[in-house]
Amino acid sequence: MKGSRFSNRLEAIPPSKLKVDFSLTKKEGVISLSIGEPDFETPFEIEQAGIASIQNGYTFYSDGAGLPQLRKAISKYLDRHYGLSYSSSDEILVTVGASEAIDIALRALVNEGDEVLLPVPSYISYAPLIELAGGKVVAVPLHEDKAFRLQAQDLENAITPLTKLLILNYPHNPTGAILEPKDLAAIAKVAVAHDLLVITDEIYADLTYGKKPCSIAAYPGMKERTLYISGFSKAFAMTGWRLGYVCGPSDIITRLKKIHNFTLLAAPTISQFAAVDALEHEEEETIKMREAYNARRLYLIEALKSMELPCFTPEGAFYVFPNIAGRGLSSDEFVSLLFSEEKLLVIPGTAFGEEGEGFIRISYAYSLDVLKEAMKRLAHFLKAHPVR
């Protein structure tokens, strides 16, 4: 055998800083505010729909594109909530989580050497998946003083003749930022002018506080160049059910189906039946969870303010992204010391790229009681490590 037995592309990708977290969370006395997973159980009626599908014998492969009734439910849901119109017959593909949708979208669209614009800091999976698809990541920095909203001029400045694709993720992980309609309109104008394709990951769209979410796919000239990705993990507390979807032009969806069929064949049938119930009957449960997240968000904002720890006010998702730059510690050092001294686990901003240096990410997908104890520990730590 010549050379390494492993893929050069894979070996070039460093391990995720989030991967270590699962073992640390099991240690006695540890409070983890690290993982972006709802602490709520899947709503009862959704569970029952999944159980009923088993009892009724629906345990076989579904249509590769997803159950027809689920694709219809997705189409109606997106039209009702976001004014997006997608045909259930050829513009929607049900996937194994939104993660699969992102992966196969990049593999279907990116050629060797294509440049992909990625606003940073960013969700940890985007850059590795771009590189595994043969693309080149071009970072477009997001700025705290601009509310971590992608600026159209920054986007314009990053475009070259090799630029093919833009990835958007709003509400944003890790910052909780959203895009206003004026931001989306300006970004859409740049995308159309430069004939860019867009992947918009809107998994947190239903977890927006105080403002109605809007999608770039709804703007003039964007539907034909945009892949809209979402799923059930966050808004319906269904992380373990592993179900997502991607919507877009039929010619692109056809290419995604090809990869999907060769690698996974179909998403889990039982999960799909549960998801139909989620979309058709359980929106009230999402509202209840959103209200609980909002109460936690408001508590954290006030708690951090009382500690004089600068923090952008998030308007979506379930994260805060405090600025710890004045403490004389790097993000990694801050997180390591916080864990060793207080048994409080958060995520360094650098887990989301170099642009995350000087920040930490705290998830509020945990009960208020847990958050209150965590903030006591954080306050104690900050007193021991004052601003320098």
mmCIF file of C-alpha atoms in Angstrom:
data_model
loop_
_atom_site.group_PDB
_atom_site.id
_atom_site.type_symbol
_atom_site.label_atom_id
_atom_site.label_comp_id
_atom_site.label_asym_id
_atom_site.label_seq_id
_atom_site.Cartn_x
_atom_site.Cartn_y
_atom_site.Cartn_z
ATOM 1 C CA MET A 1 0.000 0.000 0.000
ATOM 2 C CA LYS A 2 1.367 3.390 -1.002
ATOM 3 C CA GLY A 3 1.004 6.327 1.382
ATOM 4 C CA SER A 4 -1.424 6.612 4.262
ATOM 5 C CA ARG A 5 -4.303 4.203 4.630
ATOM 6 C CA PHE A 6 -6.522 7.181 5.459
ATOM 7 C CA SER A 7 -7.954 9.982 3.347
ATOM 8 C CA ASN A 8 -5.682 13.021 3.213
ATOM 9 C CA ARG A 9 -8.730 15.290 3.368
ATOM 10 C CA LEU A 10 -9.957 13.618 6.533
ATOM 11 C CA GLU A 11 -6.557 13.594 8.217
ATOM 12 C CA ALA A 12 -6.187 17.338 7.601
ATOM 13 C CA ILE A 13 -9.288 18.087 9.689
ATOM 14 C CA PRO A 14 -8.651 18.574 13.435
ATOM 15 C CA PRO A 15 -10.953 16.852 15.951
ATOM 16 C CA SER A 16 -13.921 18.832 17.198
ATOM 17 C CA LYS A 17 -13.481 20.621 20.521
ATOM 18 C CA LEU A 18 -17.060 19.634 21.305
ATOM 19 C CA LYS A 19 -16.315 15.912 21.094
ATOM 20 C CA VAL A 20 -14.425 15.849 24.399
ATOM 21 C CA ASP A 21 -17.417 17.283 26.193
ATOM 22 C CA PHE A 22 -19.493 14.108 26.516
ATOM 23 C CA SER A 23 -17.026 12.365 28.809
ATOM 24 C CA LEU A 24 -16.555 15.454 30.977
ATOM 25 C CA THR A 25 -20.288 15.919 31.549
ATOM 26 C CA LYS A 26 -20.483 12.561 33.330
ATOM 27 C CA LYS A 27 -18.083 13.530 36.100
ATOM 28 C CA GLU A 28 -19.558 13.982 39.579
ATOM 29 C CA GLY A 29 -20.470 17.542 40.494
ATOM 30 C CA VAL A 30 -20.003 18.880 36.975
ATOM 31 C CA ILE A 31 -22.487 21.345 35.522
ATOM 32 C CA SER A 32 -22.391 21.404 31.744
ATOM 33 C CA LEU A 33 -23.768 24.333 29.774
ATOM 34 C CA SER A 34 -22.079 23.104 26.658
ATOM 35 C CA ILE A 35 -24.346 21.054 24.449
ATOM 36 C CA GLY A 36 -26.981 22.532 22.168
ATOM 37 C CA GLU A 37 -29.609 19.918 22.935
ATOM 38 C CA PRO A 38 -33.057 20.669 24.371
ATOM 39 C CA ASP A 39 -33.502 19.468 27.948
ATOM 40 C CA PHE A 40 -37.184 18.821 27.250
ATOM 41 C CA GLU A 41 -38.435 15.363 26.393
ATOM 42 C CA THR A 42 -40.082 14.883 23.017
ATOM 43 C CA PRO A 43 -43.747 15.916 23.435
ATOM 44 C CA PHE A 44 -45.931 12.961 24.396
ATOM 45 C CA GLU A 45 -48.196 12.963 21.344
ATOM 46 C CA ILE A 46 -45.201 12.961 19.014
ATOM 47 C CA GLU A 47 -43.826 9.937 20.863
ATOM 48 C CA GLN A 48 -47.197 8.233 20.574
ATOM 49 C CA ALA A 49 -47.286 8.810 16.820
ATOM 50 C CA GLY A 50 -43.936 7.036 16.536
ATOM 51 C CA ILE A 51 -45.106 4.168 18.735
ATOM 52 C CA ALA A 52 -48.319 3.844 16.720
ATOM 53 C CA SER A 53 -46.326 3.529 13.509
ATOM 54 C CA ILE A 54 -44.480 0.542 15.007
ATOM 55 C CA GLN A 55 -47.688 -1.052 16.259
ATOM 56 C CA ASN A 56 -49.286 -0.585 12.840
ATOM 57 C CA GLY A 57 -46.384 -2.296 11.108
ATOM 58 C CA TYR A 58 -44.815 0.761 9.456
ATOM 59 C CA THR A 59 -41.275 -0.460 10.075
ATOM 60 C CA PHE A 60 -40.094 -0.771 6.480
ATOM 61 C CA TYR A 61 -38.189 1.607 4.206
ATOM 62 C CA SER A 62 -40.109 4.692 3.220
ATOM 63 C CA ASP A 63 -39.944 6.417 -0.137
ATOM 64 C CA GLY A 64 -36.343 7.571 -0.508
ATOM 65 C CA ALA A 65 -37.418 11.222 -0.606
ATOM 66 C CA GLY A 66 -39.489 10.771 2.556
ATOM 67 C CA LEU A 67 -43.072 9.850 3.344
ATOM 68 C CA PRO A 68 -45.392 11.740 0.960
ATOM 69 C CA GLN A 69 -47.535 12.874 3.897
ATOM 70 C CA LEU A 70 -44.480 14.260 5.687
ATOM 71 C CA ARG A 71 -43.306 16.164 2.623
ATOM 72 C CA LYS A 72 -46.792 17.647 2.289
ATOM 73 C CA ALA A 73 -46.772 18.607 5.977
ATOM 74 C CA ILE A 74 -43.366 20.288 5.567
ATOM 75 C CA SER A 75 -44.619 22.193 2.519
ATOM 76 C CA LYS A 76 -47.678 23.475 4.398
ATOM 77 C CA TYR A 77 -45.655 24.347 7.508
ATOM 78 C CA LEU A 78 -43.111 26.436 5.597
ATOM 79 C CA ASP A 79 -45.849 28.237 3.676
ATOM 80 C CA ARG A 80 -47.831 28.936 6.843
ATOM 81 C CA HIS A 81 -44.908 30.195 8.923
ATOM 82 C CA TYR A 82 -42.424 31.695 6.469
ATOM 83 C CA GLY A 83 -44.290 32.264 3.222
ATOM 84 C CA LEU A 84 -42.081 29.743 1.422
ATOM 85 C CA SER A 85 -43.601 27.679 -1.369
ATOM 86 C CA TYR A 86 -42.088 24.267 -2.124
ATOM 87 C CA SER A 87 -43.651 21.410 -4.062
ATOM 88 C CA SER A 88 -43.867 18.264 -1.951
ATOM 89 C CA SER A 89 -43.364 16.123 -5.047
ATOM 90 C CA ASP A 90 -39.933 17.267 -6.220
ATOM 91 C CA GLU A 91 -38.612 20.179 -4.108
ATOM 92 C CA ILE A 92 -38.382 18.546 -0.653
ATOM 93 C CA LEU A 93 -36.076 15.770 0.567
ATOM 94 C CA VAL A 94 -36.357 14.270 4.061
ATOM 95 C CA THR A 95 -32.926 13.533 5.549
ATOM 96 C CA VAL A 96 -31.303 11.940 8.582
ATOM 97 C CA GLY A 97 -31.101 15.180 10.524
ATOM 98 C CA ALA A 98 -30.245 18.595 9.150
ATOM 99 C CA SER A 99 -26.620 17.438 9.333
ATOM 100 C CA GLU A 100 -27.087 15.003 6.468
ATOM 101 C CA ALA A 101 -28.794 17.711 4.439
ATOM 102 C CA ILE A 102 -25.800 20.039 4.871
ATOM 103 C CA ASP A 103 -23.354 17.273 3.968
ATOM 104 C CA ILE A 104 -25.070 16.101 0.805
ATOM 105 C CA ALA A 105 -25.814 19.672 -0.292
ATOM 106 C CA LEU A 106 -22.115 20.504 -0.206
ATOM 107 C CA ARG A 107 -21.147 17.264 -1.937
ATOM 108 C CA ALA A 108 -23.711 17.885 -4.657
ATOM 109 C CA LEU A 109 -22.732 21.504 -5.341
ATOM 110 C CA VAL A 110 -19.017 21.920 -4.627
ATOM 111 C CA ASN A 111 -16.278 21.065 -7.111
ATOM 112 C CA GLU A 112 -12.577 20.790 -6.295
ATOM 113 C CA GLY A 113 -11.229 24.243 -5.502
ATOM 114 C CA ASP A 114 -14.581 26.039 -5.349
ATOM 115 C CA GLU A 115 -14.637 28.755 -2.717
ATOM 116 C CA VAL A 116 -17.396 28.659 -0.118
ATOM 117 C CA LEU A 117 -18.107 31.820 1.874
ATOM 118 C CA LEU A 118 -18.564 31.037 5.556
ATOM 119 C CA PRO A 119 -19.524 33.708 8.116
ATOM 120 C CA VAL A 120 -17.387 33.123 11.211
ATOM 121 C CA PRO A 121 -17.472 32.177 14.017
ATOM 122 C CA SER A 122 -19.609 29.320 12.752
ATOM 123 C CA TYR A 123 -21.206 26.022 13.678
ATOM 124 C CA ILE A 124 -18.442 23.444 13.934
ATOM 125 C CA SER A 125 -19.506 21.152 11.069
ATOM 126 C CA TYR A 126 -19.551 23.586 8.157
ATOM 127 C CA ALA A 127 -15.818 24.040 7.551
ATOM 128 C CA PRO A 128 -14.921 20.314 7.754
ATOM 129 C CA LEU A 129 -17.774 19.381 5.426
ATOM 130 C CA ILE A 130 -16.733 22.045 2.917
ATOM 131 C CA GLU A 131 -13.188 20.663 2.926
ATOM 132 C CA LEU A 132 -14.343 17.042 2.672
ATOM 133 C CA ALA A 133 -16.347 18.060 -0.405
ATOM 134 C CA GLY A 134 -13.171 19.488 -1.973
ATOM 135 C CA GLY A 135 -14.033 23.128 -1.430
ATOM 136 C CA LYS A 136 -12.032 25.953 0.092
ATOM 137 C CA VAL A 137 -13.378 27.802 3.124
ATOM 138 C CA VAL A 138 -13.305 31.585 2.785
ATOM 139 C CA ALA A 139 -14.013 33.130 6.174
ATOM 140 C CA VAL A 140 -16.203 36.229 6.349
ATOM 141 C CA PRO A 141 -15.855 37.660 9.870
ATOM 142 C CA LEU A 142 -18.897 38.596 11.916
ATOM 143 C CA HIS A 143 -18.469 41.518 14.294
ATOM 144 C CA GLU A 144 -19.825 41.902 17.807
ATOM 145 C CA ASP A 145 -20.369 45.642 17.293
ATOM 146 C CA LYS A 146 -22.570 44.774 14.292
ATOM 147 C CA ALA A 147 -24.658 42.319 16.367
ATOM 148 C CA PHE A 148 -22.898 39.416 14.621
ATOM 149 C CA ARG A 149 -24.990 40.085 11.512
ATOM 150 C CA LEU A 150 -23.367 39.349 8.187
ATOM 151 C CA GLN A 151 -22.617 42.634 6.427
ATOM 152 C CA ALA A 152 -23.277 42.735 2.696
ATOM 153 C CA GLN A 153 -20.105 44.765 2.085
ATOM 154 C CA ASP A 154 -17.969 42.189 3.912
ATOM 155 C CA LEU A 155 -19.569 39.527 1.756
ATOM 156 C CA GLU A 156 -18.904 41.522 -1.402
ATOM 157 C CA ASN A 157 -15.264 42.009 -0.425
ATOM 158 C CA ALA A 158 -14.733 38.252 -0.010
ATOM 159 C CA ILE A 159 -16.001 37.267 -3.462
ATOM 160 C CA THR A 160 -13.522 36.127 -6.122
ATOM 161 C CA PRO A 161 -13.922 34.452 -9.522
ATOM 162 C CA LEU A 162 -13.747 31.096 -7.674
ATOM 163 C CA THR A 163 -16.621 31.846 -5.292
ATOM 164 C CA LYS A 164 -19.567 29.508 -5.754
ATOM 165 C CA LEU A 165 -21.536 29.262 -2.563
ATOM 166 C CA LEU A 166 -22.544 31.073 0.635
ATOM 167 C CA ILE A 167 -23.575 29.330 3.850
ATOM 168 C CA LEU A 168 -25.972 31.163 6.158
ATOM 169 C CA ASN A 169 -27.030 30.045 9.637
ATOM 170 C CA TYR A 170 -29.525 32.347 11.305
ATOM 171 C CA PRO A 171 -30.600 32.281 14.086
ATOM 172 C CA HIS A 172 -26.895 31.840 14.570
ATOM 173 C CA ASN A 173 -24.903 29.215 16.405
ATOM 174 C CA PRO A 174 -22.850 30.140 18.463
ATOM 175 C CA THR A 175 -23.945 33.766 19.001
ATOM 176 C CA GLY A 176 -27.759 33.666 18.929
ATOM 177 C CA ALA A 177 -27.802 36.507 16.395
ATOM 178 C CA ILE A 178 -30.545 36.952 13.818
ATOM 179 C CA LEU A 179 -30.698 38.752 10.487
ATOM 180 C CA GLU A 180 -33.127 41.633 10.004
ATOM 181 C CA PRO A 181 -35.104 41.942 6.742
ATOM 182 C CA LYS A 182 -32.814 44.769 5.580
ATOM 183 C CA ASP A 183 -29.771 42.528 6.141
ATOM 184 C CA LEU A 184 -31.314 39.699 4.156
ATOM 185 C CA ALA A 185 -32.318 42.032 1.323
ATOM 186 C CA ALA A 186 -28.753 43.354 1.027
ATOM 187 C CA ILE A 187 -27.240 39.853 1.130
ATOM 188 C CA ALA A 188 -29.741 38.625 -1.456
ATOM 189 C CA LYS A 189 -28.776 41.488 -3.757
ATOM 190 C CA VAL A 190 -25.105 40.448 -3.565
ATOM 191 C CA ALA A 191 -25.961 36.777 -4.144
ATOM 192 C CA VAL A 192 -28.010 37.547 -7.243
ATOM 193 C CA ALA A 193 -25.437 39.983 -8.635
ATOM 194 C CA HIS A 194 -22.655 37.390 -8.355
ATOM 195 C CA ASP A 195 -24.804 34.347 -9.184
ATOM 196 C CA LEU A 196 -24.019 32.687 -5.847
ATOM 197 C CA LEU A 197 -25.717 29.571 -4.581
ATOM 198 C CA VAL A 198 -26.859 29.759 -0.953
ATOM 199 C CA ILE A 199 -27.310 27.100 1.709
ATOM 200 C CA THR A 200 -29.392 28.508 4.551
ATOM 201 C CA ASP A 201 -29.462 26.414 7.726
ATOM 202 C CA GLU A 202 -32.503 27.577 9.676
ATOM 203 C CA ILE A 203 -32.726 24.821 12.275
ATOM 204 C CA TYR A 204 -33.350 27.453 14.995
ATOM 205 C CA ALA A 205 -35.930 29.505 13.068
ATOM 206 C CA ASP A 206 -38.765 28.539 15.426
ATOM 207 C CA LEU A 207 -36.672 29.647 18.415
ATOM 208 C CA THR A 208 -36.667 33.401 17.772
ATOM 209 C CA TYR A 209 -37.593 35.827 20.544
ATOM 210 C CA GLY A 210 -39.704 38.896 19.941
ATOM 211 C CA LYS A 211 -39.260 39.101 16.178
ATOM 212 C CA LYS A 212 -40.839 37.132 13.376
ATOM 213 C CA PRO A 213 -38.187 35.068 11.595
ATOM 214 C CA CYS A 214 -37.709 35.532 7.873
ATOM 215 C CA SER A 215 -35.727 33.501 5.360
ATOM 216 C CA ILE A 216 -33.457 34.629 2.559
ATOM 217 C CA ALA A 217 -35.223 32.074 0.353
ATOM 218 C CA ALA A 218 -38.269 34.375 0.330
ATOM 219 C CA TYR A 219 -36.430 37.290 -1.306
ATOM 220 C CA PRO A 220 -36.598 38.086 -5.037
ATOM 221 C CA GLY A 221 -34.270 35.972 -7.136
ATOM 222 C CA MET A 222 -33.333 33.706 -4.227
ATOM 223 C CA LYS A 223 -35.585 30.652 -4.340
ATOM 224 C CA GLU A 224 -33.934 29.329 -7.498
ATOM 225 C CA ARG A 225 -30.442 29.590 -5.964
ATOM 226 C CA THR A 226 -31.153 28.623 -2.341
ATOM 227 C CA LEU A 227 -31.285 25.363 -0.418
ATOM 228 C CA TYR A 228 -33.375 25.747 2.729
ATOM 229 C CA ILE A 229 -32.388 23.318 5.502
ATOM 230 C CA SER A 230 -34.133 22.638 8.785
ATOM 231 C CA GLY A 231 -35.189 19.783 11.040
ATOM 232 C CA PHE A 232 -37.013 18.630 14.141
ATOM 233 C CA SER A 233 -34.246 18.383 16.738
ATOM 234 C CA LYS A 234 -34.394 21.862 18.245
ATOM 235 C CA ALA A 235 -37.956 23.175 17.999
ATOM 236 C CA PHE A 236 -39.624 19.828 18.761
ATOM 237 C CA ALA A 237 -36.986 18.357 21.127
ATOM 238 C CA MET A 238 -36.357 15.399 18.794
ATOM 239 C CA THR A 239 -32.559 15.179 18.651
ATOM 240 C CA GLY A 240 -32.501 11.390 18.964
ATOM 241 C CA TRP A 241 -35.086 10.874 16.240
ATOM 242 C CA ARG A 242 -32.542 12.097 13.652
ATOM 243 C CA LEU A 243 -34.767 13.824 11.150
ATOM 244 C CA GLY A 244 -34.324 16.893 8.970
ATOM 245 C CA TYR A 245 -35.147 18.135 5.506
ATOM 246 C CA VAL A 246 -33.862 20.213 2.646
ATOM 247 C CA CYS A 247 -35.951 22.220 0.178
ATOM 248 C CA GLY A 248 -34.889 23.801 -3.071
ATOM 249 C CA PRO A 249 -35.000 23.787 -6.862
ATOM 250 C CA SER A 250 -36.004 20.397 -8.245
ATOM 251 C CA ASP A 251 -32.822 20.011 -10.313
ATOM 252 C CA ILE A 252 -30.680 20.391 -7.190
ATOM 253 C CA ILE A 253 -32.935 18.196 -5.037
ATOM 254 C CA THR A 254 -32.644 15.461 -7.693
ATOM 255 C CA ARG A 255 -28.843 15.498 -7.264
ATOM 256 C CA LEU A 256 -29.152 15.404 -3.485
ATOM 257 C CA LYS A 257 -31.481 12.414 -3.752
ATOM 258 C CA LYS A 258 -28.811 10.558 -5.698
ATOM 259 C CA ILE A 259 -26.299 10.865 -2.841
ATOM 260 C CA HIS A 260 -28.999 10.241 -0.232
ATOM 261 C CA ASN A 261 -30.168 7.062 -1.951
ATOM 262 C CA PHE A 262 -26.662 5.643 -2.304
ATOM 263 C CA THR A 263 -25.617 6.370 1.286
ATOM 264 C CA LEU A 264 -28.746 6.162 3.477
ATOM 265 C CA LEU A 265 -31.594 5.109 1.195
ATOM 266 C CA ALA A 266 -34.238 6.713 3.428
ATOM 267 C CA ALA A 267 -34.687 8.468 6.748
ATOM 268 C CA PRO A 268 -36.130 6.360 9.620
ATOM 269 C CA THR A 269 -39.774 5.601 8.875
ATOM 270 C CA ILE A 270 -40.838 5.675 12.530
ATOM 271 C CA SER A 271 -39.311 9.119 12.997
ATOM 272 C CA GLN A 272 -41.104 10.370 9.914
ATOM 273 C CA PHE A 273 -44.525 9.375 11.236
ATOM 274 C CA ALA A 274 -43.717 11.163 14.487
ATOM 275 C CA ALA A 275 -42.664 14.256 12.534
ATOM 276 C CA VAL A 276 -45.988 14.402 10.692
ATOM 277 C CA ASP A 277 -47.720 14.707 14.049
ATOM 278 C CA ALA A 278 -45.195 17.339 15.163
ATOM 279 C CA LEU A 279 -45.912 19.604 12.208
ATOM 280 C CA GLU A 280 -49.667 19.101 12.110
ATOM 281 C CA HIS A 281 -50.607 19.075 15.798
ATOM 282 C CA GLU A 282 -47.798 20.042 18.161
ATOM 283 C CA GLU A 283 -46.947 23.691 17.442
ATOM 284 C CA GLU A 284 -48.337 24.607 20.878
ATOM 285 C CA GLU A 285 -45.574 22.492 22.431
ATOM 286 C CA THR A 286 -42.950 24.447 20.513
ATOM 287 C CA ILE A 287 -44.448 27.698 21.791
ATOM 288 C CA LYS A 288 -44.237 26.450 25.404
ATOM 289 C CA MET A 289 -40.605 25.440 24.973
ATOM 290 C CA ARG A 290 -39.776 28.758 23.309
ATOM 291 C CA GLU A 291 -41.306 30.637 26.247
ATOM 292 C CA ALA A 292 -39.178 28.609 28.667
ATOM 293 C CA TYR A 293 -36.027 29.265 26.643
ATOM 294 C CA ASN A 294 -36.842 32.954 26.572
ATOM 295 C CA ALA A 295 -37.164 33.087 30.366
ATOM 296 C CA ARG A 296 -33.755 31.437 30.647
ATOM 297 C CA ARG A 297 -32.287 33.798 28.062
ATOM 298 C CA LEU A 298 -33.482 36.840 29.972
ATOM 299 C CA TYR A 299 -32.146 35.419 33.236
ATOM 300 C CA LEU A 300 -28.696 34.780 31.754
ATOM 301 C CA ILE A 301 -28.490 38.229 30.184
ATOM 302 C CA GLU A 302 -29.200 39.863 33.555
ATOM 303 C CA ALA A 303 -26.879 37.500 35.428
ATOM 304 C CA LEU A 304 -23.977 38.217 33.080
ATOM 305 C CA LYS A 305 -24.693 41.939 33.258
ATOM 306 C CA SER A 306 -24.537 41.812 37.064
ATOM 307 C CA MET A 307 -21.082 40.207 36.760
ATOM 308 C CA GLU A 308 -20.023 42.955 34.351
ATOM 309 C CA LEU A 309 -19.226 40.311 31.758
ATOM 310 C CA PRO A 310 -19.913 41.867 28.329
ATOM 311 C CA CYS A 311 -22.413 39.875 26.310
ATOM 312 C CA PHE A 312 -24.277 40.528 23.078
ATOM 313 C CA THR A 313 -28.029 40.040 23.586
ATOM 314 C CA PRO A 314 -29.072 36.992 21.531
ATOM 315 C CA GLU A 315 -32.404 37.046 19.721
ATOM 316 C CA GLY A 316 -32.603 33.423 18.633
ATOM 317 C CA ALA A 317 -31.436 29.831 19.242
ATOM 318 C CA PHE A 318 -30.456 28.986 22.862
ATOM 319 C CA TYR A 319 -26.937 30.335 23.324
ATOM 320 C CA VAL A 320 -25.203 33.363 24.788
ATOM 321 C CA PHE A 321 -21.708 34.323 23.638
ATOM 322 C CA PRO A 322 -20.009 36.382 26.376
ATOM 323 C CA ASN A 323 -16.848 38.353 25.674
ATOM 324 C CA ILE A 324 -14.077 37.280 28.078
ATOM 325 C CA ALA A 325 -11.227 39.040 26.275
ATOM 326 C CA GLY A 326 -10.393 41.377 29.166
ATOM 327 C CA ARG A 327 -9.537 38.591 31.597
ATOM 328 C CA GLY A 328 -5.991 38.008 30.424
ATOM 329 C CA LEU A 329 -6.869 34.455 29.402
ATOM 330 C CA SER A 330 -7.410 32.888 26.013
ATOM 331 C CA SER A 331 -10.787 31.267 25.407
ATOM 332 C CA ASP A 332 -9.263 27.814 25.831
ATOM 333 C CA GLU A 333 -7.478 28.829 29.044
ATOM 334 C CA PHE A 334 -10.632 30.410 30.456
ATOM 335 C CA VAL A 335 -12.695 27.286 29.786
ATOM 336 C CA SER A 336 -10.031 24.947 31.151
ATOM 337 C CA LEU A 337 -9.605 26.930 34.383
ATOM 338 C CA LEU A 338 -13.356 27.346 34.817
ATOM 339 C CA PHE A 339 -13.758 23.593 34.626
ATOM 340 C CA SER A 340 -10.869 22.743 36.934
ATOM 341 C CA GLU A 341 -11.776 25.357 39.562
ATOM 342 C CA GLU A 342 -15.580 25.358 39.442
ATOM 343 C CA LYS A 343 -16.572 22.150 37.632
ATOM 344 C CA LEU A 344 -18.502 24.300 35.173
ATOM 345 C CA LEU A 345 -18.226 23.299 31.542
ATOM 346 C CA VAL A 346 -18.773 25.738 28.677
ATOM 347 C CA ILE A 347 -17.388 25.873 25.145
ATOM 348 C CA PRO A 348 -14.439 28.050 24.072
ATOM 349 C CA GLY A 349 -15.239 30.432 21.256
ATOM 350 C CA THR A 350 -12.320 28.953 19.326
ATOM 351 C CA ALA A 351 -14.344 25.755 18.870
ATOM 352 C CA PHE A 352 -16.207 27.792 16.256
ATOM 353 C CA GLY A 353 -13.096 29.065 14.498
ATOM 354 C CA GLU A 354 -10.247 31.461 15.191
ATOM 355 C CA GLU A 355 -12.677 34.374 15.123
ATOM 356 C CA GLY A 356 -14.235 32.986 18.308
ATOM 357 C CA GLU A 357 -11.135 33.859 20.332
ATOM 358 C CA GLY A 358 -12.042 36.044 23.288
ATOM 359 C CA PHE A 359 -15.503 34.502 23.678
ATOM 360 C CA ILE A 360 -17.174 31.508 25.298
ATOM 361 C CA ARG A 361 -20.467 29.870 24.374
ATOM 362 C CA ILE A 362 -23.007 29.079 27.060
ATOM 363 C CA SER A 363 -26.100 27.044 26.221
ATOM 364 C CA TYR A 364 -29.344 27.768 28.037
ATOM 365 C CA ALA A 365 -30.961 24.485 27.016
ATOM 366 C CA TYR A 366 -30.914 23.673 30.727
ATOM 367 C CA SER A 367 -33.337 24.324 33.593
ATOM 368 C CA LEU A 368 -33.348 27.626 35.456
ATOM 369 C CA ASP A 369 -32.186 25.838 38.611
ATOM 370 C CA VAL A 370 -29.134 24.507 36.768
ATOM 371 C CA LEU A 371 -28.459 27.917 35.227
ATOM 372 C CA LYS A 372 -28.671 29.674 38.594
ATOM 373 C CA GLU A 373 -26.126 27.333 40.184
ATOM 374 C CA ALA A 374 -23.912 27.672 37.112
ATOM 375 C CA MET A 375 -23.981 31.472 37.341
ATOM 376 C CA LYS A 376 -22.977 31.302 41.021
ATOM 377 C CA ARG A 377 -19.937 29.297 39.986
ATOM 378 C CA LEU A 378 -19.137 31.632 37.112
ATOM 379 C CA ALA A 379 -19.403 34.688 39.380
ATOM 380 C CA HIS A 380 -17.041 33.069 41.896
ATOM 381 C CA PHE A 381 -14.578 32.299 39.110
ATOM 382 C CA LEU A 382 -14.674 35.847 37.740
ATOM 383 C CA LYS A 383 -13.891 37.287 41.166
ATOM 384 C CA ALA A 384 -10.790 35.097 41.260
ATOM 385 C CA HIS A 385 -9.823 36.199 37.738
ATOM 386 C CA PRO A 386 -10.623 39.923 37.498
ATOM 387 C CA VAL A 387 -10.243 42.117 34.452
ATOM 388 C CA ARG A 388 -6.591 42.904 33.802
#
